[in-house]
GROMACS .gro file of C-alpha atoms in nm:
model
  117
    1ARG     CA    1   0.005   0.000  -0.002
    2ALA     CA    2   0.134   0.340  -0.093
    3ILE     CA    3   0.138   0.626   0.162
    4VAL     CA    4   0.202   0.989   0.053
    5PHE     CA    5   0.540   1.113   0.175
    6GLY     CA    6   0.517   1.349   0.472
    7THR     CA    7   0.158   1.256   0.575
    8ALA     CA    8   0.061   1.016   0.848
    9LEU     CA    9   0.017   0.639   0.873
   10THR     CA   10  -0.302   0.527   1.044
   11LEU     CA   11  -0.251   0.209   1.252
   12HIS     CA   12  -0.568   0.002   1.322
   13MET     CA   13  -0.523  -0.278   1.582
   14ARG     CA   14  -0.760  -0.530   1.736
   15LEU     CA   15  -0.601  -0.697   2.034
   16ALA     CA   16  -0.731  -0.972   2.256
   17THR     CA   17  -0.556  -1.133   2.550
   18LEU     CA   18  -0.584  -1.511   2.588
   19LEU     CA   19  -0.504  -1.524   2.956
   20LYS     CA   20  -0.731  -1.396   3.227
   21GLY     CA   21  -0.581  -1.112   3.415
   22LEU     CA   22  -0.328  -1.030   3.144
   23SER     CA   23  -0.329  -0.665   3.030
   24ILE     CA   24  -0.152  -0.465   2.758
   25THR     CA   25   0.002  -0.154   2.912
   26VAL     CA   26   0.229   0.002   2.644
   27ILE     CA   27   0.248  -0.019   2.265
   28ASN     CA   28   0.582   0.084   2.098
   29CYS     CA   29   0.595   0.134   1.728
   30ALA     CA   30   0.898   0.205   1.508
   31LEU     CA   31   0.923   0.273   1.137
   32VAL     CA   32   1.243   0.103   1.015
   33GLU     CA   33   1.407   0.183   0.675
   34SER     CA   34   1.613  -0.090   0.506
   35GLN     CA   35   1.861   0.025   0.245
   36ALA     CA   36   2.050  -0.230   0.028
   37PHE     CA   37   2.322  -0.134  -0.216
   38ARG     CA   38   2.472  -0.383  -0.470
   39MET     CA   39   2.756  -0.326  -0.709
   40PRO     CA   40   2.668  -0.418  -1.074
   41GLY     CA   41   2.889  -0.693  -1.215
   42CYS     CA   42   3.010  -0.815  -0.874
   43PRO     CA   43   2.940  -1.165  -0.748
   44PRO     CA   44   2.617  -1.219  -0.546
   45GLY     CA   45   2.659  -1.155  -0.184
   46THR     CA   46   2.877  -0.844  -0.225
   47SER     CA   47   2.634  -0.584  -0.099
   48PHE     CA   48   2.588  -0.338   0.178
   49THR     CA   49   2.272  -0.325   0.387
   50ARG     CA   50   2.184  -0.063   0.635
   51LEU     CA   51   1.886  -0.040   0.873
   52ARG     CA   52   1.785   0.287   1.038
   53THR     CA   53   1.493   0.379   1.257
   54VAL     CA   54   1.299   0.667   1.099
   55GLY     CA   55   1.043   0.729   1.363
   56ARG     CA   56   0.937   0.600   1.710
   57TRP     CA   57   0.592   0.622   1.877
   58ARG     CA   58   0.481   0.514   2.226
   59PHE     CA   59   0.124   0.468   2.331
   60GLU     CA   60   0.010   0.417   2.690
   61VAL     CA   61  -0.301   0.188   2.696
   62ASN     CA   62  -0.491  -0.022   2.949
   63CYS     CA   63  -0.632  -0.312   2.749
   64GLN     CA   64  -0.777  -0.613   2.928
   65GLY     CA   65  -0.966  -0.879   2.738
   66GLU     CA   66  -1.037  -0.732   2.393
   67CYS     CA   67  -0.981  -0.378   2.265
   68ILE     CA   68  -0.971  -0.202   1.932
   69LEU     CA   69  -0.723   0.086   1.888
   70GLN     CA   70  -0.655   0.336   1.617
   71GLU     CA   71  -0.339   0.547   1.631
   72VAL     CA   72  -0.195   0.798   1.385
   73LEU     CA   73   0.179   0.784   1.322
   74PRO     CA   74   0.306   1.110   1.165
   75LEU     CA   75   0.579   1.048   0.903
   76PRO     CA   76   0.889   1.268   0.859
   77LYS     CA   77   0.859   1.558   0.608
   78ARG     CA   78   1.224   1.578   0.497
   79PHE     CA   79   1.412   1.338   0.270
   80SER     CA   80   1.713   1.357   0.495
   81MET     CA   81   1.502   1.177   0.759
   82CYS     CA   82   1.322   0.926   0.539
   83VAL     CA   83   1.362   0.815   0.174
   84GLN     CA   84   1.079   0.677  -0.031
   85ASP     CA   85   1.060   0.311  -0.126
   86SER     CA   86   1.244   0.239  -0.446
   87ASN     CA   87   1.433  -0.037  -0.641
   88VAL     CA   88   1.649   0.131  -0.901
   89TYR     CA   89   2.006   0.069  -1.030
   90GLU     CA   90   2.091  -0.193  -0.760
   91ILE     CA   91   1.961   0.034  -0.483
   92GLU     CA   92   1.668  -0.094  -0.285
   93VAL     CA   93   1.490   0.095  -0.012
   94ARG     CA   94   1.200  -0.066   0.189
   95HIS     CA   95   1.005   0.031   0.503
   96GLN     CA   96   0.854  -0.181   0.780
   97VAL     CA   97   0.663  -0.107   1.098
   98HIS     CA   98   0.785  -0.294   1.408
   99ILE     CA   99   0.539  -0.316   1.690
  100SER     CA  100   0.611  -0.437   2.049
  101LEU     CA  101   0.349  -0.485   2.320
  102ASP     CA  102   0.435  -0.470   2.697
  103LEU     CA  103   0.218  -0.721   2.875
  104HIS     CA  104   0.146  -0.712   3.248
  105ASN     CA  105   0.099  -1.078   3.363
  106PRO     CA  106  -0.139  -1.176   3.645
  107ASP     CA  107   0.162  -1.288   3.863
  108GLY     CA  108   0.316  -0.941   3.852
  109HIS     CA  109   0.597  -0.962   3.593
  110THR     CA  110   0.606  -0.781   3.255
  111SER     CA  111   0.659  -0.952   2.918
  112GLU     CA  112   0.715  -0.811   2.573
  113VAL     CA  113   0.578  -0.941   2.243
  114GLY     CA  114   0.705  -0.813   1.908
  115LEU     CA  115   0.525  -0.792   1.570
  116LEU     CA  116   0.653  -0.703   1.222
  117CYS     CA  117   0.428  -0.541   0.974
   0.00000   0.00000   0.00000
């Protein structure tokens, strides 16, 4: 799905806990940019890959049982902070949203679950 550069990404989530007493307390989101550079004519495997975090967002929630959330993630407005997706002349740029949930367990300790979108 294409998103206009410099606008916002709307994140829709439907979360349900499978354990009674388990609650979701914090949602952390990060937009990660992957840049891959390959030299033409060189053997496969000779490439340079770089990952950088373009933006981070943190949401405090109190979700027990089932909840539906909608959050807006504003994207950077300058090319120095974020480059558009492309695959041109052995240069490939892609973006992914990494989501992690902080879970408060009934016995008192905290766990973390990660998702990749």
